[in-house]
mmCIF file of C-alpha atoms in Angstrom:
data_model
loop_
_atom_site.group_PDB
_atom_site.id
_atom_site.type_symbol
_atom_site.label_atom_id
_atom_site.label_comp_id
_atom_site.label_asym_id
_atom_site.label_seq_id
_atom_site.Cartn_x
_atom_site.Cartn_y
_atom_site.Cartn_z
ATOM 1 C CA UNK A 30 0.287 19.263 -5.481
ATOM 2 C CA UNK A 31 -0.995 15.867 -5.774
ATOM 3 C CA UNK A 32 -5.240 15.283 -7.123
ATOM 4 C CA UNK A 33 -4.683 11.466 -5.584
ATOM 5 C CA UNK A 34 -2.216 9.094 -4.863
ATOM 6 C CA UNK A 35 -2.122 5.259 -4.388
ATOM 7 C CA UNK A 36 1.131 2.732 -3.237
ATOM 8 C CA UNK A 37 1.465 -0.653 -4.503
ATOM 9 C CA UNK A 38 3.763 -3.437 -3.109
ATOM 10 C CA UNK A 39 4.590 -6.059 -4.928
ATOM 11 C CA UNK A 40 7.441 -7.477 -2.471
ATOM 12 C CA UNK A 41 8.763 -6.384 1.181
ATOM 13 C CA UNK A 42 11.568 -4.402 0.218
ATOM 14 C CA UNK A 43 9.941 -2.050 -2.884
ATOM 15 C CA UNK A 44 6.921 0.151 -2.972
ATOM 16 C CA UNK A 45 5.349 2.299 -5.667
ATOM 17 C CA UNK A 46 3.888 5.408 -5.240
ATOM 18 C CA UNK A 47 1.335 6.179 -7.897
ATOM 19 C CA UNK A 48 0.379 9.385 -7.983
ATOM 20 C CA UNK A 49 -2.224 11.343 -9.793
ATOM 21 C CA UNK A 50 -0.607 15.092 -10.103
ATOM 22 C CA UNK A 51 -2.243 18.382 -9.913
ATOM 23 C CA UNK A 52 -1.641 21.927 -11.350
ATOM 24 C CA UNK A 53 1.959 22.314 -10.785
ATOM 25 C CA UNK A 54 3.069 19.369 -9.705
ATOM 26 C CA UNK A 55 6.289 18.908 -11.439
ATOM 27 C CA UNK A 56 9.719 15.950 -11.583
ATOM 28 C CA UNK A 57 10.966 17.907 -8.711
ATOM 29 C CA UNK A 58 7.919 17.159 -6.704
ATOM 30 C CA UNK A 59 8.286 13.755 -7.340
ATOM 31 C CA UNK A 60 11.840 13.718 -6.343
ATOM 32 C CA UNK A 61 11.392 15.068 -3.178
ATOM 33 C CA UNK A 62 8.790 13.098 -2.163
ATOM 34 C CA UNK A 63 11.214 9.931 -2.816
ATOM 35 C CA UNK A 64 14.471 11.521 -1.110
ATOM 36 C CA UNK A 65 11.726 12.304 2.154
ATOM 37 C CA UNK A 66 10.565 8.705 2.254
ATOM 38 C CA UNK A 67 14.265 7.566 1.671
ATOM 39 C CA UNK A 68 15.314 10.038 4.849
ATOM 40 C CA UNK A 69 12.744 8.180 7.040
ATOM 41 C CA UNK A 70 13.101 4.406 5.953
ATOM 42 C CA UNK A 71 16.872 4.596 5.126
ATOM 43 C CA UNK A 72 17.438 1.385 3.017
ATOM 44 C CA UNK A 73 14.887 -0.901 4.249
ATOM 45 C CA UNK A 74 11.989 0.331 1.899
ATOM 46 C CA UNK A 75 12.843 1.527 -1.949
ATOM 47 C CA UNK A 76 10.470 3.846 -3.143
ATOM 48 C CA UNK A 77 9.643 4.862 -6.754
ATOM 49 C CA UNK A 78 7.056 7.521 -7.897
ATOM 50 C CA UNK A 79 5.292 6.786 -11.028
ATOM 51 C CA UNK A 80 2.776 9.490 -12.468
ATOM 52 C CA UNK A 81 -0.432 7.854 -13.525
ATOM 53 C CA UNK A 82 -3.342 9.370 -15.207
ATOM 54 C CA UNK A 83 -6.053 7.951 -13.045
ATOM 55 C CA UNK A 84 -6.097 5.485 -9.946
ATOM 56 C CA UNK A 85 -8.815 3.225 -10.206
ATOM 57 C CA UNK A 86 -11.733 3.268 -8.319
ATOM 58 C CA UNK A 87 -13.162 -0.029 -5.929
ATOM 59 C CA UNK A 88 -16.471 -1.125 -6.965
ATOM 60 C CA UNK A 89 -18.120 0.859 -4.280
ATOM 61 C CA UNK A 90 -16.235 3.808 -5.934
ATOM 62 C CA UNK A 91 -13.357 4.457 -3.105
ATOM 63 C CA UNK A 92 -9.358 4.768 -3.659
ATOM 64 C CA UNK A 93 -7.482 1.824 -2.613
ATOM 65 C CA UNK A 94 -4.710 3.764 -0.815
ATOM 66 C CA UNK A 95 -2.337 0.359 -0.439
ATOM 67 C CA UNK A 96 -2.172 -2.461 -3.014
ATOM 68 C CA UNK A 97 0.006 -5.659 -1.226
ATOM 69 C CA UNK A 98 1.051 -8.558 -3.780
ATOM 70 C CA UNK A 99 3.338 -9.770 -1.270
ATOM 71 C CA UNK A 100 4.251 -13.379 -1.987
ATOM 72 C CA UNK A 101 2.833 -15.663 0.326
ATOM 73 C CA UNK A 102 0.680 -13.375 2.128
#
């Protein structure tokens, strides 16, 4: 299981999933969270899990759930 997770999307076509695991969260976990959002967008979103060791806190000490760096936006 995951402790947190966070996405960041850095152009229309790609996100990253950044996700914070738990005790016994393992590769395969990872993996099958990409093939389910892969069954559900098809090719119109890629999606990559990263494991991170923390997701950084707002000022007012919230998760950001979505990150957009979308040019032009």
């Amino acid at each position: 299981s995951a402790k947190g997770y966070q996405y960041v999307q850095e152009c229309r076509c790609r996100r990253e999933m950044r996700d914070l695991p738990g005790d016994g969260f393992c590769r395969a976990d990872a993996e099958a969270i990409r093939e389910a959002y892969e069954k559900k967008c098809g090719t119109e979103l890629e999606i990559t899990v990263s494991e991170v060791d923390e997701i950084p806190l707002t000022p007012r000490g919230k998760v950001r759930r979505l990150i957009q760096m979308l040019p032009g936006v």
